[in-house]
Every structure is written in C-alpha cells, then in structure tokens.
CSV table of C-alpha atoms in Angstrom, one decimal:
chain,number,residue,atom,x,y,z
A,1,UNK,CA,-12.3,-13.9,37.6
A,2,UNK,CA,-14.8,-13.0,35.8
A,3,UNK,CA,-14.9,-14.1,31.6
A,4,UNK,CA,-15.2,-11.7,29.0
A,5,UNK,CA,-17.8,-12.7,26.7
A,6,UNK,CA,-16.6,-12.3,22.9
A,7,UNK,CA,-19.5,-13.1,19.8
A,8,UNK,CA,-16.8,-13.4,17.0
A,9,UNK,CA,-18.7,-12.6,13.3
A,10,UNK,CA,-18.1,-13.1,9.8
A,11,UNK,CA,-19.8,-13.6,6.7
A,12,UNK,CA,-19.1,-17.1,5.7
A,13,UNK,CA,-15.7,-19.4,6.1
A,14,UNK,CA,-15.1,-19.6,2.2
A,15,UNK,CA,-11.4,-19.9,1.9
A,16,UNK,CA,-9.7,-16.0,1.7
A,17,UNK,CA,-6.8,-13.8,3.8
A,18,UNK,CA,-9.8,-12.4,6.2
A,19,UNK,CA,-11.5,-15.8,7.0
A,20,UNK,CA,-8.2,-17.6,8.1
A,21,UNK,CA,-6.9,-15.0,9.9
A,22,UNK,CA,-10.6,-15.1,11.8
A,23,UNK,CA,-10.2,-18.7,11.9
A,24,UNK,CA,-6.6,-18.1,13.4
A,25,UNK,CA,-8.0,-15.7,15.8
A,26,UNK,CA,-10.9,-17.6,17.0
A,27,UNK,CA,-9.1,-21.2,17.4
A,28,UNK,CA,-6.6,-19.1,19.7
A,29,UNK,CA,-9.6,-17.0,21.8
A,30,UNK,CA,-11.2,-20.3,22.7
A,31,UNK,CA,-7.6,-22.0,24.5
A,32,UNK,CA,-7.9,-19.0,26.7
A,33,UNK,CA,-9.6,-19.4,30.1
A,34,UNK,CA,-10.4,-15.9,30.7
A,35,UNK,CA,-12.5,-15.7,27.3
A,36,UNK,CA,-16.3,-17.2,27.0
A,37,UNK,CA,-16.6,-17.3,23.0
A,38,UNK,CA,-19.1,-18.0,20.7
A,39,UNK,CA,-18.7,-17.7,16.7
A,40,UNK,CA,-21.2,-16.7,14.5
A,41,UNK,CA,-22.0,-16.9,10.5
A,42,UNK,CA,-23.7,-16.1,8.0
A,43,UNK,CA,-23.5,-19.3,5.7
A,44,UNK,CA,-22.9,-22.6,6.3
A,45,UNK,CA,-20.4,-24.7,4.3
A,46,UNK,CA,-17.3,-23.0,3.8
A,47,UNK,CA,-13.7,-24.4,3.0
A,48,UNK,CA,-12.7,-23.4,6.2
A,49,UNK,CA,-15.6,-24.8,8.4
A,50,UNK,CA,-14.1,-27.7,10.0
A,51,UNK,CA,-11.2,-25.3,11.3
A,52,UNK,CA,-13.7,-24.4,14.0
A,53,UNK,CA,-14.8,-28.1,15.1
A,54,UNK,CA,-15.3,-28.0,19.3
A,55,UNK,CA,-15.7,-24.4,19.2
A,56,UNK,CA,-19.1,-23.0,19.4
A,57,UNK,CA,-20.6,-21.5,16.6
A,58,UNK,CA,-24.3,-20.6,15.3
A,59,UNK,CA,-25.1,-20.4,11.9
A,60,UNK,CA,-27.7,-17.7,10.8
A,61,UNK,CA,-28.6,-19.7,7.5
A,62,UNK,CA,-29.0,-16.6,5.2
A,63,UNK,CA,-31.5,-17.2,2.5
A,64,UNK,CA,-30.3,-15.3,0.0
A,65,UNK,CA,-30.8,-11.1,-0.4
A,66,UNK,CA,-34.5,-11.6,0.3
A,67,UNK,CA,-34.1,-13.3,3.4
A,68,UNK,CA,-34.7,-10.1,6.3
A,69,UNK,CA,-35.2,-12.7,9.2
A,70,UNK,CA,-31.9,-13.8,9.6
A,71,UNK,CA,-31.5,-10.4,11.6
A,72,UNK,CA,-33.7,-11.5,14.1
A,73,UNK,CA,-32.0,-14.7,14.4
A,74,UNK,CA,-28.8,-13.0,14.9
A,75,UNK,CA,-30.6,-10.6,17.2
A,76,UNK,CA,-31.7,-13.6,19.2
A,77,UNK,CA,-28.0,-14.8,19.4
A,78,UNK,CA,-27.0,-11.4,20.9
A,79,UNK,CA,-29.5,-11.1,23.5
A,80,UNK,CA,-29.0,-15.0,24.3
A,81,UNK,CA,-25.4,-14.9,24.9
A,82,UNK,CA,-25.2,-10.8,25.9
A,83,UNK,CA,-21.1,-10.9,24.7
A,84,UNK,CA,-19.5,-7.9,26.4
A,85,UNK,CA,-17.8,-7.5,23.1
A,86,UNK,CA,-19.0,-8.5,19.3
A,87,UNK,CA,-15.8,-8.1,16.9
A,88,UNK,CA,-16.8,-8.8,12.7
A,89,UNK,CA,-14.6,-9.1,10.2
A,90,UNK,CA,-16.0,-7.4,6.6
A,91,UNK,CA,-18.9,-4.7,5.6
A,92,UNK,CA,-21.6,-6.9,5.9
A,93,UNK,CA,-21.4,-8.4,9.4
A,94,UNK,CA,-20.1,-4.8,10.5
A,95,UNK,CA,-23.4,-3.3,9.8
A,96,UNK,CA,-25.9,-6.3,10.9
A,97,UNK,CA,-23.6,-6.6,14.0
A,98,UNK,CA,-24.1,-3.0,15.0
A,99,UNK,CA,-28.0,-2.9,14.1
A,100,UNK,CA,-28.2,-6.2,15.6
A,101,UNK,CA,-26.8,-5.1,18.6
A,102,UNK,CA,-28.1,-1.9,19.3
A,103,UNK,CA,-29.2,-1.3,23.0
A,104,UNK,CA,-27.8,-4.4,23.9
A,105,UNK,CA,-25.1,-3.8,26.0
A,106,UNK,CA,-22.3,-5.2,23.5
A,107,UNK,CA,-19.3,-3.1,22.7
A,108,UNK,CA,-19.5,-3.5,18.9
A,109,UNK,CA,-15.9,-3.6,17.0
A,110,UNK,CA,-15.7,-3.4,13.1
A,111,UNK,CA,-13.1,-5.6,11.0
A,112,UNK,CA,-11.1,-3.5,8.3
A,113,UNK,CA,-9.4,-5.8,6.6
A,114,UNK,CA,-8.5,-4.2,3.0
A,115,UNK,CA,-7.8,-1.1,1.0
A,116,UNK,CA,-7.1,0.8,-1.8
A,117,UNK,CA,-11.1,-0.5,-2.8
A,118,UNK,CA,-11.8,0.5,-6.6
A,119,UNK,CA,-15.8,1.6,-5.6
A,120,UNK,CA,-16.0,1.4,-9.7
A,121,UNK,CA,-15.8,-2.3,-9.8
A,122,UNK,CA,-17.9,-3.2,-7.0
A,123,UNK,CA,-21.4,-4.1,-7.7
A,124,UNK,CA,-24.3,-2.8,-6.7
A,125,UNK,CA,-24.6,-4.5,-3.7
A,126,UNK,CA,-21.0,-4.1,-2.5
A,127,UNK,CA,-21.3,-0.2,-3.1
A,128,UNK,CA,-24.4,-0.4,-1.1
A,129,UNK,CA,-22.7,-1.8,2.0
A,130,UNK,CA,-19.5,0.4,1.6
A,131,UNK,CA,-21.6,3.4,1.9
A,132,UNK,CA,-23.7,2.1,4.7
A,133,UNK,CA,-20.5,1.4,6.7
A,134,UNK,CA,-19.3,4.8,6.1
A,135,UNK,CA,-22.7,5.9,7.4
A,136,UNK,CA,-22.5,3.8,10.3
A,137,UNK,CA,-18.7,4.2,11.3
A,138,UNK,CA,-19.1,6.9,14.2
A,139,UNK,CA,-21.2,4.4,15.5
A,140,UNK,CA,-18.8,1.3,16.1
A,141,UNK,CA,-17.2,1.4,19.6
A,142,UNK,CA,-13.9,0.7,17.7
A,143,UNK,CA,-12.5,-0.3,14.4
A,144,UNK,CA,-9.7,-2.4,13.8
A,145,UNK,CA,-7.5,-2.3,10.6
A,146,UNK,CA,-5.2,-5.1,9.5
A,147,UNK,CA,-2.5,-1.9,8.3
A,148,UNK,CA,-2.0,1.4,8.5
A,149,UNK,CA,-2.9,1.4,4.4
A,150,UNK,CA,-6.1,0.2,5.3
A,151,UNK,CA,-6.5,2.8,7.8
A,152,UNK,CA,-5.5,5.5,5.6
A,153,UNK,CA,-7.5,4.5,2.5
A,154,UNK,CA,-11.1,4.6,4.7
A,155,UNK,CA,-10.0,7.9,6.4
A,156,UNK,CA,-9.8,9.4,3.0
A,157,UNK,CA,-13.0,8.1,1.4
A,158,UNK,CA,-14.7,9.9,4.3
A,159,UNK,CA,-14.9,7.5,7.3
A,160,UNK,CA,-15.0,8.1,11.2
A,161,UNK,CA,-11.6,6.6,11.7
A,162,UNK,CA,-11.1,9.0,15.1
A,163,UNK,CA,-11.5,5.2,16.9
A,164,UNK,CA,-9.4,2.9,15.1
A,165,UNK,CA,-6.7,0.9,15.7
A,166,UNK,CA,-4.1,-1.0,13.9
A,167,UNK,CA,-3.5,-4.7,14.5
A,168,UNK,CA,-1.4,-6.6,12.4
A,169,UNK,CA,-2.1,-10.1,11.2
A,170,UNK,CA,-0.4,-13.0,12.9
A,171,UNK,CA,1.0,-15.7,11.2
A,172,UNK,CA,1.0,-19.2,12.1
A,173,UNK,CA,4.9,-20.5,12.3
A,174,UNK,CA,4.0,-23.8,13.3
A,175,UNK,CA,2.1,-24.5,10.1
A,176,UNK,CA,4.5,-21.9,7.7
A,177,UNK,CA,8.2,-23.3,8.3
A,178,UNK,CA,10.9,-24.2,6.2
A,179,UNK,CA,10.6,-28.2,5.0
A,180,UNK,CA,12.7,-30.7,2.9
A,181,UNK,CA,11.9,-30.0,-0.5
A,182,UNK,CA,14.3,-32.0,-2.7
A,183,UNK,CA,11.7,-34.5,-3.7
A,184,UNK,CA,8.6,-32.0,-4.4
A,185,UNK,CA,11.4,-30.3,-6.7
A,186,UNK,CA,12.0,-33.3,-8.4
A,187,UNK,CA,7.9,-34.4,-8.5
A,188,UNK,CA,7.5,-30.7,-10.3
A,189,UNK,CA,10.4,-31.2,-12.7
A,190,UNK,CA,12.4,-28.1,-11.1
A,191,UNK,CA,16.3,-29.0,-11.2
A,192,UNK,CA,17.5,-29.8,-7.1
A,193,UNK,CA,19.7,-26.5,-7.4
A,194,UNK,CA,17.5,-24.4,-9.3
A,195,UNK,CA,17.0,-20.8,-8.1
A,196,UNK,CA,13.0,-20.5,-7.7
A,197,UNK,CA,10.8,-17.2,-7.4
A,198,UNK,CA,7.4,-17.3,-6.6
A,199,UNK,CA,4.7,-15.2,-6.2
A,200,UNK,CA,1.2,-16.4,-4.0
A,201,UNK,CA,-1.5,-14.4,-5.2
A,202,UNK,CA,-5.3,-14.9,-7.0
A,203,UNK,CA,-4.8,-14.0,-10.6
A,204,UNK,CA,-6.3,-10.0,-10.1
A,205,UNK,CA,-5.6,-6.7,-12.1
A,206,UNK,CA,-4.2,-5.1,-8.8
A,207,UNK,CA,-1.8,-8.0,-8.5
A,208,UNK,CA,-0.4,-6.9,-11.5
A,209,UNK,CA,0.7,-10.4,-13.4
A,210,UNK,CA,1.8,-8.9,-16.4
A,211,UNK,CA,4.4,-7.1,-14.9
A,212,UNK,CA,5.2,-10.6,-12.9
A,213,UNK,CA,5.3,-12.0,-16.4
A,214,UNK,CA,7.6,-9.7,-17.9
A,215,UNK,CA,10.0,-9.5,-15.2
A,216,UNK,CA,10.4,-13.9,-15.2
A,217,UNK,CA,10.8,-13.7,-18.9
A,218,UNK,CA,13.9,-10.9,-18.5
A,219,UNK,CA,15.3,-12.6,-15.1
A,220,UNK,CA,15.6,-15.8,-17.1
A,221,UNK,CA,16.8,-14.5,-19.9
A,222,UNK,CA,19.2,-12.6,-18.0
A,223,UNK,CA,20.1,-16.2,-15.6
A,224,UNK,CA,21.0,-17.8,-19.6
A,225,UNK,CA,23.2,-15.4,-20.3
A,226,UNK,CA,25.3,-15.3,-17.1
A,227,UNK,CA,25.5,-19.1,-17.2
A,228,UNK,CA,24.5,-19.7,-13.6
A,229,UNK,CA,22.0,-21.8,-11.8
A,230,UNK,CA,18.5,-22.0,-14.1
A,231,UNK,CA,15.8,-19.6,-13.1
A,232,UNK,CA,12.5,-21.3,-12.4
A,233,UNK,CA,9.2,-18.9,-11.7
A,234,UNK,CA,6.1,-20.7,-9.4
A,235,UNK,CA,2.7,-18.9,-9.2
A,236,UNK,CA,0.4,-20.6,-6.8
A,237,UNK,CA,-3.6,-18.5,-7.2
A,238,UNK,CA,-6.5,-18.8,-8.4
A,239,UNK,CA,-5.7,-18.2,-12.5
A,240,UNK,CA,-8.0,-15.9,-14.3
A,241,UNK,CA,-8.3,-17.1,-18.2
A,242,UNK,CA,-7.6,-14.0,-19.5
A,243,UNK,CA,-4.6,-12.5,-17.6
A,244,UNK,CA,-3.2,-16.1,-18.1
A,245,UNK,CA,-3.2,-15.7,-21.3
A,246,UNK,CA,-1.7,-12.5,-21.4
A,247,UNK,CA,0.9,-13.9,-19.2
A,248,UNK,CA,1.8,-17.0,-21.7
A,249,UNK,CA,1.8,-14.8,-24.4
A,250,UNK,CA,4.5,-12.2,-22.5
A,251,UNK,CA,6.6,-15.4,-21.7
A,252,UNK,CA,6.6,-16.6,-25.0
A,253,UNK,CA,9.7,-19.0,-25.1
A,254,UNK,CA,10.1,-18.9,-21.2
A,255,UNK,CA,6.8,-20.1,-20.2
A,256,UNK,CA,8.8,-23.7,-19.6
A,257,UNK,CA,11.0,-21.8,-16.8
A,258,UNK,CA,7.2,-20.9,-15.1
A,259,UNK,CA,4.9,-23.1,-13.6
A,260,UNK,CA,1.2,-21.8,-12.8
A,261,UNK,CA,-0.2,-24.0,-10.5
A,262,UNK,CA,-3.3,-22.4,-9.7
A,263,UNK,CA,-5.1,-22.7,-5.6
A,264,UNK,CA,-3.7,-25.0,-3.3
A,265,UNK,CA,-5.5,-26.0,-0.2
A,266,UNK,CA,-1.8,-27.1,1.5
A,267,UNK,CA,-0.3,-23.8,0.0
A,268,UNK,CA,2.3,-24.2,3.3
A,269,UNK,CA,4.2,-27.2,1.3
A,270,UNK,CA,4.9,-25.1,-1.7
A,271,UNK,CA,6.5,-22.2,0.0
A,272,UNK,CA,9.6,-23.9,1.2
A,273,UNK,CA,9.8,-24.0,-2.2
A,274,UNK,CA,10.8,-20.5,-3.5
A,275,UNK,CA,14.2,-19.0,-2.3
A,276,UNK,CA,12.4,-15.7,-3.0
A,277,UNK,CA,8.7,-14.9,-1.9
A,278,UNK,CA,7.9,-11.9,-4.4
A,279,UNK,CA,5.1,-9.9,-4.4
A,280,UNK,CA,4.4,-7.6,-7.4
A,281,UNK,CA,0.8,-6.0,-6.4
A,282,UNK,CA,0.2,-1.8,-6.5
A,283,UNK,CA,-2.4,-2.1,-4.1
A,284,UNK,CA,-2.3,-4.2,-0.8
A,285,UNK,CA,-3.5,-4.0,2.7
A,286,UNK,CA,-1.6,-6.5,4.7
A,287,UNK,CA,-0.1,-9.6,2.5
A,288,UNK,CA,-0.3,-12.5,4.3
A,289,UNK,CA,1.3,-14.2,1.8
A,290,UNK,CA,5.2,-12.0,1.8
A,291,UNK,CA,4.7,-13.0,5.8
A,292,UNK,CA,3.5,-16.5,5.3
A,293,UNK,CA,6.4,-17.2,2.8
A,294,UNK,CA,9.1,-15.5,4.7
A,295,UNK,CA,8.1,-17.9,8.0
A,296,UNK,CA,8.8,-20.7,5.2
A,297,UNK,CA,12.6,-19.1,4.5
A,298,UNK,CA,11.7,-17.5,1.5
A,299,UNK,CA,13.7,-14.2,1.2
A,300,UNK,CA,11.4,-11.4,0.1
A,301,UNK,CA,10.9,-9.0,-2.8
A,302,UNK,CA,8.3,-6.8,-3.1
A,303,UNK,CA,6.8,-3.8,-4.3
A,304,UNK,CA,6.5,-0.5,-1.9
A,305,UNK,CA,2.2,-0.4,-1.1
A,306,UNK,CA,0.4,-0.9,1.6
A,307,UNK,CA,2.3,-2.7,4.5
A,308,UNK,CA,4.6,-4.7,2.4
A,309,UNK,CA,8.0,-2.6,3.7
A,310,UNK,CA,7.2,-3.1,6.8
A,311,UNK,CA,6.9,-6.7,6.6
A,312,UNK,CA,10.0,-7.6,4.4
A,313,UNK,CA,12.5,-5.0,6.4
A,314,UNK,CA,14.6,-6.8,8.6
A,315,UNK,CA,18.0,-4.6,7.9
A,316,UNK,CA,19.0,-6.7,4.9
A,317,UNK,CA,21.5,-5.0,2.9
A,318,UNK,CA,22.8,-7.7,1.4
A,319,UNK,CA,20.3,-7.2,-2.0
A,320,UNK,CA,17.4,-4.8,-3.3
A,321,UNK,CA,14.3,-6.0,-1.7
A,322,UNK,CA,12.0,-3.0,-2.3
A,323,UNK,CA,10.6,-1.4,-5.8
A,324,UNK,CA,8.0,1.6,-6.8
A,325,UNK,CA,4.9,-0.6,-8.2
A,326,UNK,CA,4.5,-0.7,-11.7
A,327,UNK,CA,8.6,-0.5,-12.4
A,328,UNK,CA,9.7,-3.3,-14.4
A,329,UNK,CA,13.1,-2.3,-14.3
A,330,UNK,CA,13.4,-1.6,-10.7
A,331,UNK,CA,11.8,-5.0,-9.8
A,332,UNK,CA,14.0,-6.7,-12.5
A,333,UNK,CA,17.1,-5.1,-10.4
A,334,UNK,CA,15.5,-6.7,-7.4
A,335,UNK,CA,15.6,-10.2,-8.7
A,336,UNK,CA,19.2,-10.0,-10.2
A,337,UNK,CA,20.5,-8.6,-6.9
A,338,UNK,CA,19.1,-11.6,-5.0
A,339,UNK,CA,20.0,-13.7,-7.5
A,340,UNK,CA,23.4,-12.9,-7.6
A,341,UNK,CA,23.4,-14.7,-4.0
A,342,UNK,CA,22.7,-18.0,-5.8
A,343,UNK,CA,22.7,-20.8,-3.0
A,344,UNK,CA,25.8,-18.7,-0.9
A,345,UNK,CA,26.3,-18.5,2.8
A,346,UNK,CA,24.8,-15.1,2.6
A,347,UNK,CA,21.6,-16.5,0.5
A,348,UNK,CA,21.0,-19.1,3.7
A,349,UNK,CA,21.6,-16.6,6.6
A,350,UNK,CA,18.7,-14.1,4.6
A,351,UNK,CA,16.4,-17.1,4.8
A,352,UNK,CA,17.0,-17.6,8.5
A,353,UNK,CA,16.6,-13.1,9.0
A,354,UNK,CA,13.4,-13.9,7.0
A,355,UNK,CA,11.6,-16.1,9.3
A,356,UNK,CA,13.1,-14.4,12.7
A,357,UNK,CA,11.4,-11.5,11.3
A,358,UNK,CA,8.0,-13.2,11.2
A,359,UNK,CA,8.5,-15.2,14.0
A,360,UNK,CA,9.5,-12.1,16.2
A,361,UNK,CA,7.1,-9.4,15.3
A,362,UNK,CA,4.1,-11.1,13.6
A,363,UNK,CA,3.4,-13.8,15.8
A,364,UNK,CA,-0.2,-15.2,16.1
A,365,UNK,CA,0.2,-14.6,20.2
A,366,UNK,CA,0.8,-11.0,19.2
A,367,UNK,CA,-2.3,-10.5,17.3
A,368,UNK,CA,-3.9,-12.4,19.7
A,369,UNK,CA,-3.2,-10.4,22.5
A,370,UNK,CA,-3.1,-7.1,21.1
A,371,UNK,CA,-7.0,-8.1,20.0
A,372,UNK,CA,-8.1,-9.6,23.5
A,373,UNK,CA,-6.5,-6.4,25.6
A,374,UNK,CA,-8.4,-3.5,23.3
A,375,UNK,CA,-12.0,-5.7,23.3
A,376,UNK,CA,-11.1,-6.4,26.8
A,377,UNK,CA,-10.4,-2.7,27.5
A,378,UNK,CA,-13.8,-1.8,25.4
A,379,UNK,CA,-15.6,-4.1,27.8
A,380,UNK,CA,-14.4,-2.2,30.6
A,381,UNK,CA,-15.3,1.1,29.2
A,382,UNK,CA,-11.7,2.0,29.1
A,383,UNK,CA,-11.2,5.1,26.0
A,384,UNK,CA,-9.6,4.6,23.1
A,385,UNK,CA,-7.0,7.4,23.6
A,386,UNK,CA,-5.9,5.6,26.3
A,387,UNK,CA,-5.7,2.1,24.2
A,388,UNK,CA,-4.1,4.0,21.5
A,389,UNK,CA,-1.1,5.1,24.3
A,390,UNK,CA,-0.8,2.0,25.6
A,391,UNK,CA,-0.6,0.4,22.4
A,392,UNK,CA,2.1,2.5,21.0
A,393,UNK,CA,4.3,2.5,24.6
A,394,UNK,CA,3.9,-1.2,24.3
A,395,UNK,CA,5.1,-1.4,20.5
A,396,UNK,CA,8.1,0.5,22.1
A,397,UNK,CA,9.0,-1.5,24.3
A,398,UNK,CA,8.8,-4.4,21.8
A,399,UNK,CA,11.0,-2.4,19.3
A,400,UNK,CA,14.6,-3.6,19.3
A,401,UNK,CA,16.8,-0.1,20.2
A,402,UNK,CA,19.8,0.3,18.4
C-alpha cells in the first residue's frame, strides 16, 4: 500500500492552543504506517520543540522579516520530499505554503484556527497577512477550521470559504484526567472541602477578567452568607499587569478567596483541581481549555460564543451551565446553581458526564482521523462536496439517537 506523503507546517512551536494541537496531531500521524510525514518550521527553539523528538522535522531558520530566502529553502523541502498533501496551521505558513508549493503537485490545506479577529488591534504585519490570506483563499485545495465560529467569522470578512471544513480539536485524555488532589490543595492553602472555580485563560480583553472578577467577588460573598463550604477562585494564564490590577481592585476584600497563578507548563495537574471549569470569554473559536478541564472532571460553565455550547452540553439539567457573554448576573446564577450541588452525589456523577463527554466526542483519534481521511481524499482528487457528505453521514452515525 502505497503511503501518503503529509509536509505538516507551522510557524514556530512557542507554547499556544494551535501549536499543541499541531504537536498533538503530528505525534499521532507519525504512529501511523500508512502516513510518510515530515514537519516543517519556521523557527527553531520553541517550548514545545522536544514534543517532536524522533519525528522528522526541518527547520527553515527565518532571519527575521528581511530574510526572503527562507522561501527557497522551504521550496527545496517541497520538491525534496513531493508530500501529496502540505496541511499549515496559521496565516503565515498558509500563504508561504501555497506560494511555496505552487506547481508542485501538493494538495495545499490551510489551518483556521481562530475567530472573531479584532483587524483594529493587529499590527501592521498581521493585517498584512490576513489580507493576503483572504486574497489567496480560492486558492487552497481545502481549509480546515477548528469550529464552525471560526468558519463563520472568515466567511463574513470576505473569504472563499466554498471549500472548508470543520474539524474539531482532540483532546488528549491520557494526559487530562482526574488525579488525587488533596495534598496540592493543602500545598496551595485551599481548605480539603473547599468548592473551587477556575478559569484557564491568558489574561486578554476578549477573555473578559473583569467580569470573572466581579462574579468571584459576588459568588463568595454569596457562599458567606449561606454558610456553606468556602468558595475558592483559581486562574491559571499568563497575567497582564493592568487587567490584574483591575481585577484586585474589583475583588477588594475577596482577593484571599482567589489565587492567580499565572502560566503553567503542567497546567494538566491543576485542573483536577477546580470542581467547575468556567469560561467567561465573548469571543472564542474552540476552547481547548472548557475541553481539557472537563477530561480532568471539572463540571463546566461558560459563556454562549463560539463552540463553547457545544462542548459543555452533555444533557445536564441538573444546574445552569450556559450564560449570554458580558451578563454578570446570568453567569453569577450559573455559579450559585452549581454550587448549590456542593460535594453531592449529583456534583460527582456531573464530573463523571463531564469527561464521558470529552472522551466520547473529542477524542484525539477523532481529530486524527477525520484530518488523515479529507488530506487523504485531497490526495486522491476526491471533491470536497463529496468529503463534506461523507463527513456529515459519518457525524450521524456517531450521534447518539434518542
């Protein structure tokens, strides 16, 4: 049988949603016999580098913006290795894939893995690139968005979105599972039966921390006055001076009930953590970190954007697990319905739901797959109306019928 030859692309492996779920992806393509991979970057260096030991991989060693002749070296590395497929992840290697690859023979798939983009706040640079890959959109054999948000949100700024595809990201439920936690609770100062809610996100205006702020400080002012089990808040992210600020100055008293912790590298060993995953952003794509946290037995609650509902639905009626973004009160609801649980029977079967719903429909074999059959069918010339009813038929099947 013959291999299908897949040139896997990205800018760098600096630690980020996108570069572990190509991490993810490419550490899974090269345990398969039927694929022939090779990886390709950028820049050298990243947090996320040694991930990729034993697997193949060629550096392009990018100079800097003035450096042109790294697209002859990546040029090179398509016409060495002729892939039958080259998938990239982000605006950059989308566009130096495709002009890279021109008239080489490669299918060439683009990587969509965001939305709801403020152009305003990009620089120069990143407007320049955004527009380019607009341009060059018709062009790709196929693009493949991480939601249907992300889809949506291109579509509207004026891409050729006629050949994309949505492929969710696959989380990894060997590495994100529920742990013993008693003595990390103790190591952090949280009481052992403490009811913890915590949110994994970089400190960003569109993650909206003030209204994570305000909401703790009324959730543990509400948790004092029903005399229950104390309320403790974690936020794990990269802080930003100023919205943490803002945040301790929301908090004011209540800042002792919430722990910033900033980045963590072994982010899986806080999660088990949290009896609640929350997730307070009005813009998202696909949030690894509500799926992550719920394959660690947190119990979600998040706000309604991007593919957030569809991630944290499992049929739970049990509490409120979905508020409008921007809605203090509706969130605050949210947390006091949950809450109301406390450490019940009920509390630890929602847990369980939580990770069955990871484990069951946003597997890492899933995303695997779904990727390998569409650049698999691209190599074979197969059209994408056809992938796109073959997808959906086998999503069907897949879907549990009442």
């Amino acid at each position: 049988m013959k291999k299908i030859k897949i040139l896997l692309a990205i800018r760098s492996l600096n630690f980020g949603g996108a570069e572990r779920q190509w991490v993810l992806l490419a550490q899974e393509l090269a345990k398969r016999s039927e694929v022939d991979l090779r990886l390709c970057t950028l820049y050298s260096g990243g947090r996320l580098e040694y991930e990729i030991t034993g697997i193949p991989h060629i550096c392009l060693h990018k100079k800097g913006r003035k450096d042109i002749g790294f697209l002859l070296r990546y040029r090179k590395v398509i016409k060495d290795f002729r892939p039958d497929c080259i998938y990239a992840f982000m605006p950059e290697m989308n566009i130096f894939s495709l002009f890279c690859g021109a008239f080489l023979g490669a299918k060439v798939v683009f990587g969509f893995r965001s939305s709801a983009i403020n152009l305003n706040n990009l620089s120069l640079a990143s407007k320049l690139y955004f527009y380019t890959q607009k341009l060059l959109s018709r062009f790709a054999d196929a693009i493949l968005c991480n939601s249907y948000d992300a889809l949506s949100f291109y579509q509207k700024k004026g891409y050729y979105m006629k050949k994309a595809l949505v492929v969710y990201n696959g989380i990894d439920t060997t590495r994100f599972h529920p742990r013993e936690i008693t003595r990390f609770k103790k190591e952090l100062g949280i009481q052992e039966d403490a009811f913890v809610f915590g949110i994994v996100a970089r400190m960003d205006k569109v993650k909206d921390y003030p209204l994570f702020a305000r909401t703790a400080k009324e959730m543990i002012e509400y948790s004092r006055t029903q005399q229950g089990v104390e309320v403790t808040f974690i936020s794990l992210g990269k802080c930003e001076e100023r919205i943490l600020k803002d945040c301790l100055k929301i908090l004011g008293d209540t800042q002792r009930n919430v722990l910033f912790l900033g980045a963590k590298n072994d982010v899986e060993a806080y999660y088990p953590l949290f009896d609640c995953i929350l997730s307070t952003s009005y813009t998202e794509s696909f949030s690894n970190s509500i799926a992550e946290g719920m394959a660690c037995g947190c119990v979600p609650i998040v706000s309604d954007v991007g593919e957030s509902k569809v991630i944290a639905d499992f049929g739970q009626n049990a509490y409120a697990f979905l508020f409008p973004p921007k809605d203090d009160k509706s969130a605050l609801e949210c947390l006091k319905s949950l809450y109301t649980l406390q450490h019940s029977d009920k509390l630890e079967s929602l847990k369980a739901q939580s990770r069955a719903q990871i484990v069951e429909k946003f597997s890492v074999d899933s995303m695997v797959c779904t990727t390998l059959k569409i650049l698999t069918s691209l190599a074979q010339s197969v059209s994408i109306e056809i992938l796109k009813v073959e997808l959906h038929n086998n999503n069907e099947t897949k879907s549990p019928k009442d």
